[in-house]
Each structure stands twice: as C-alpha cells, then as structure tokens.
Amino acid sequence: MSGNNFETASVSTDMMTKQRRYEALVKALHADIFRYAVWLIKDRTIAEDVVQETFLRAWKSLDSLQDEAAAKSWLITILRRENARRFERKQFDLVDIDDVSVADPKATDASDTQQRDLRRAIAQLADDYREPLVLQVIMGFSGDEIAAQLDLNKNTVMTRLFRARSQLKEIMTNNSTIGAQING
C-alpha cells in the first residue's frame, strides 16, 4: 500500500469514526437539547432552527469534545451562543407570549390546568431564577453543572434555586387564593 492510499484510508476511517460519534451524540441528546431550546426561545419553529445550527456547530467542532460525559453541557453552551447570535444578526418584533391570552380547548382536565398554571408561574420568575430552575428540573443538571453552564459560583446557583422555589410557591399560593376568590 502506497503512502497516499494509506492516508486516504486513514482519513476515511477518521471520518467514519467522527460520523458514528456524531450520530450517537444526536440520538442520545437531541430531545433534551430541543426541549431546552423550546423553553429558552419560547417558539418551537425558531427553536428547531437554533437546534439545527447547534448540531451543525457541534459537528464542525466535535474534535474539541474531549469528555463524552460533558456532551450535554457542551451542546447547551453551543445552543445558548447560537441563540445569542440570533439577536446579533437581526432584531425581531417580539410579542411576549405571557401577555397573550389564548383559550386552550384541550385544557379541560384539572392536571392540564395545574400544568398551565405552573408554566405561567415559572414564566413570572426573573431569568436569574427561572433558568437555573429549568436547568435542574427539566434538564436534570446538578448544582455544579448549572454553575458551570451559567458561569456562576455553585453557592450562587443554590441560592437562586432556593429563591426560585420560594417565589414559585408564593406565586402558586397567590394564584390559588385569587382563583378561590373568583370561583367562590
């Protein structure tokens, strides 16, 4: 085998290895990354685009991922940067989804109503409290992982999580009191 054929075979093997690694990454983490994107962006269509850009960047820089265990954090970091780039490129006319009232024909069940109320309550939290809470509850990150993700001290993250839960409890209590007064 000549040197040129050996190099070609080596490049081909490297590409196949990279492709398998990438496919495994997408298969394992796409749903979590998409769920986080929808929460962060609050628009499913834009979230799909940002997730696609995220995985494209991940493919391009896959060799920089040294620790497979850190893949989810790595992808979320890429996603957050991609989302920020959206605003650098173009300013959108946005309507705050929390200010829009739309009747949900499927929300007849008490658990649907509770979930909707909980989502609204979480949306009322300041970003500093909401983001760590979502990263912990929805994405399953630990305090240390959230601290690394948000570039914060772990104690700051734990304080924000505590305050987020306290504020959430207060909002939910006030909402149920208001609902009882209206319905009662």
Short mmCIF file of C-alpha atoms in Angstrom, two decimals:
data_model
loop_
_atom_site.label_atom_id
_atom_site.label_comp_id
_atom_site.label_asym_id
_atom_site.label_seq_id
_atom_site.Cartn_x
_atom_site.Cartn_y
_atom_site.Cartn_z
CA MET A 1 0.00 0.00 0.00
CA SER A 2 1.50 3.34 -1.01
CA GLY A 3 1.65 6.30 1.37
CA ASN A 4 -1.16 8.06 -0.49
CA ASN A 5 -3.54 5.08 -0.22
CA PHE A 6 -2.73 4.73 3.48
CA GLU A 7 -3.53 8.42 4.09
CA THR A 8 -6.80 8.12 2.17
CA ALA A 9 -7.82 5.02 4.16
CA SER A 10 -6.87 6.75 7.42
CA VAL A 11 -8.90 9.88 6.57
CA SER A 12 -11.86 7.71 5.57
CA THR A 13 -11.67 5.77 8.85
CA ASP A 14 -11.40 9.01 10.84
CA MET A 15 -14.47 10.43 9.07
CA MET A 16 -16.48 7.26 9.73
CA THR A 17 -15.48 7.35 13.40
CA LYS A 18 -16.46 11.02 13.63
CA GLN A 19 -19.77 10.28 11.87
CA ARG A 20 -20.63 7.45 14.28
CA ARG A 21 -19.68 9.58 17.28
CA TYR A 22 -21.82 12.45 16.00
CA GLU A 23 -24.82 10.22 15.26
CA ALA A 24 -24.63 8.74 18.75
CA LEU A 25 -24.49 12.27 20.22
CA VAL A 26 -27.53 13.41 18.24
CA LYS A 27 -29.52 10.28 19.05
CA ALA A 28 -28.77 10.50 22.77
CA LEU A 29 -29.22 14.23 23.32
CA HIS A 30 -31.38 15.76 20.58
CA ALA A 31 -34.64 15.53 22.54
CA ASP A 32 -33.15 17.15 25.66
CA ILE A 33 -31.47 19.91 23.67
CA PHE A 34 -34.65 20.60 21.72
CA ARG A 35 -36.76 20.69 24.91
CA TYR A 36 -34.31 23.20 26.43
CA ALA A 37 -34.34 25.28 23.22
CA VAL A 38 -38.13 25.47 23.21
CA TRP A 39 -38.08 26.60 26.83
CA LEU A 40 -35.33 29.16 26.19
CA ILE A 41 -36.65 30.57 22.91
CA LYS A 42 -40.39 30.09 23.51
CA ASP A 43 -41.01 29.50 19.80
CA ARG A 44 -40.94 25.95 18.50
CA THR A 45 -40.07 26.88 14.91
CA ILE A 46 -37.17 29.13 15.87
CA ALA A 47 -36.04 26.53 18.42
CA GLU A 48 -35.87 23.93 15.62
CA ASP A 49 -33.63 26.24 13.59
CA VAL A 50 -31.38 27.05 16.54
CA VAL A 51 -31.07 23.35 17.45
CA GLN A 52 -30.14 22.56 13.85
CA GLU A 53 -27.47 25.29 13.93
CA THR A 54 -26.30 23.94 17.30
CA PHE A 55 -25.78 20.44 15.95
CA LEU A 56 -24.11 21.82 12.81
CA ARG A 57 -21.60 23.68 15.00
CA ALA A 58 -21.23 20.57 17.13
CA TRP A 59 -20.31 18.57 14.02
CA LYS A 60 -17.74 21.16 12.99
CA SER A 61 -16.09 21.19 16.40
CA LEU A 62 -16.72 17.61 17.50
CA ASP A 63 -12.99 17.01 17.87
CA SER A 64 -12.91 19.60 20.68
CA LEU A 65 -15.28 17.48 22.80
CA GLN A 66 -12.84 15.51 24.94
CA ASP A 67 -15.19 14.21 27.64
CA GLU A 68 -18.32 12.44 26.36
CA ALA A 69 -19.90 12.87 29.81
CA ALA A 70 -19.84 16.64 29.30
CA ALA A 71 -21.60 16.45 25.92
CA LYS A 72 -24.96 17.77 27.18
CA SER A 73 -23.37 20.81 28.83
CA TRP A 74 -21.23 21.37 25.74
CA LEU A 75 -24.29 21.30 23.47
CA ILE A 76 -26.27 23.62 25.74
CA THR A 77 -23.39 26.08 25.69
CA ILE A 78 -23.38 25.96 21.89
CA LEU A 79 -27.17 26.37 21.84
CA ARG A 80 -27.05 29.42 24.14
CA ARG A 81 -24.40 31.00 21.90
CA GLU A 82 -26.43 30.23 18.78
CA ASN A 83 -29.47 31.81 20.38
CA ALA A 84 -27.44 34.91 21.24
CA ARG A 85 -26.19 35.10 17.64
CA ARG A 86 -29.80 35.33 16.51
CA PHE A 87 -30.08 38.70 18.19
CA GLU A 88 -26.74 39.89 16.85
CA ARG A 89 -27.86 39.16 13.28
CA LYS A 90 -31.38 40.56 13.33
CA GLN A 91 -33.80 42.26 15.68
CA PHE A 92 -37.22 40.61 15.72
CA ASP A 93 -40.56 42.13 16.54
CA LEU A 94 -41.50 40.04 19.54
CA VAL A 95 -44.69 39.65 21.47
CA ASP A 96 -44.33 38.31 24.99
CA ILE A 97 -46.23 35.03 24.94
CA ASP A 98 -47.16 35.53 28.58
CA ASP A 99 -49.11 38.67 27.60
CA VAL A 100 -51.21 36.85 25.01
CA SER A 101 -54.35 35.13 26.23
CA VAL A 102 -55.50 32.21 24.12
CA ALA A 103 -58.15 29.73 25.17
CA ASP A 104 -56.82 26.19 25.23
CA PRO A 105 -59.61 23.84 24.11
CA LYS A 106 -57.66 20.84 25.45
CA ALA A 107 -57.31 22.30 28.96
CA THR A 108 -60.40 20.74 30.48
CA ASP A 109 -58.66 18.41 32.87
CA ALA A 110 -57.52 19.63 36.32
CA SER A 111 -53.97 18.38 35.73
CA ASP A 112 -53.80 20.34 32.44
CA THR A 113 -54.93 23.43 34.31
CA GLN A 114 -52.33 22.86 37.02
CA GLN A 115 -49.56 22.39 34.45
CA ARG A 116 -50.62 25.55 32.63
CA ASP A 117 -50.69 27.47 35.93
CA LEU A 118 -47.25 26.10 36.85
CA ARG A 119 -45.80 27.12 33.45
CA ARG A 120 -47.25 30.61 33.88
CA ALA A 121 -45.84 30.84 37.39
CA ILE A 122 -42.39 29.76 36.19
CA ALA A 123 -42.61 32.34 33.40
CA GLN A 124 -43.17 35.03 36.05
CA LEU A 125 -39.82 34.30 37.69
CA ALA A 126 -36.89 36.55 36.83
CA ASP A 127 -34.48 34.96 34.33
CA ASP A 128 -31.81 34.73 37.06
CA TYR A 129 -34.10 32.37 38.99
CA ARG A 130 -36.02 30.73 36.15
CA GLU A 131 -33.04 29.49 34.14
CA PRO A 132 -31.29 27.55 36.95
CA LEU A 133 -34.64 26.05 37.97
CA VAL A 134 -35.39 24.84 34.44
CA LEU A 135 -31.86 23.50 34.02
CA GLN A 136 -32.30 21.49 37.20
CA VAL A 137 -35.91 20.33 36.85
CA ILE A 138 -36.24 19.82 33.11
CA MET A 139 -32.66 19.12 32.06
CA GLY A 140 -31.63 17.26 35.21
CA PHE A 141 -28.41 19.17 35.84
CA SER A 142 -26.75 19.22 39.25
CA GLY A 143 -25.83 22.42 41.06
CA ASP A 144 -22.21 22.07 39.92
CA GLU A 145 -23.26 21.55 36.29
CA ILE A 146 -25.62 24.54 36.39
CA ALA A 147 -22.86 26.68 37.90
CA ALA A 148 -20.50 25.70 35.07
CA GLN A 149 -23.22 26.20 32.46
CA LEU A 150 -24.14 29.70 33.67
CA ASP A 151 -20.60 30.63 34.68
CA LEU A 152 -21.64 31.18 38.30
CA ASN A 153 -20.45 30.09 41.72
CA LYS A 154 -22.25 26.94 42.96
CA ASN A 155 -23.43 28.76 46.09
CA THR A 156 -25.00 31.44 43.90
CA VAL A 157 -26.78 28.76 41.90
CA MET A 158 -28.07 27.03 45.05
CA THR A 159 -29.31 30.37 46.43
CA ARG A 160 -31.08 31.14 43.15
CA LEU A 161 -32.68 27.69 43.12
CA PHE A 162 -33.90 28.18 46.70
CA ARG A 163 -35.31 31.62 45.88
CA ALA A 164 -36.88 30.35 42.65
CA ARG A 165 -38.74 27.63 44.56
CA SER A 166 -39.80 30.09 47.26
CA GLN A 167 -41.08 32.59 44.70
CA LEU A 168 -42.79 29.82 42.75
CA LYS A 169 -44.56 28.63 45.89
CA GLU A 170 -45.67 32.19 46.67
CA ILE A 171 -46.95 32.76 43.12
CA MET A 172 -48.84 29.46 43.12
CA THR A 173 -50.34 30.18 46.55
CA ASN A 174 -51.45 33.67 45.49
CA ASN A 175 -52.90 32.33 42.23
CA SER A 176 -54.89 29.63 44.01
CA THR A 177 -56.16 32.21 46.52
CA ILE A 178 -57.24 34.51 43.67
CA GLY A 179 -58.85 31.57 41.86
CA ALA A 180 -60.74 30.58 45.00
CA GLN A 181 -61.99 34.17 45.45
CA ILE A 182 -63.13 34.37 41.83
CA ASN A 183 -64.76 30.94 41.83
CA GLY A 184 -66.10 31.14 45.40
#
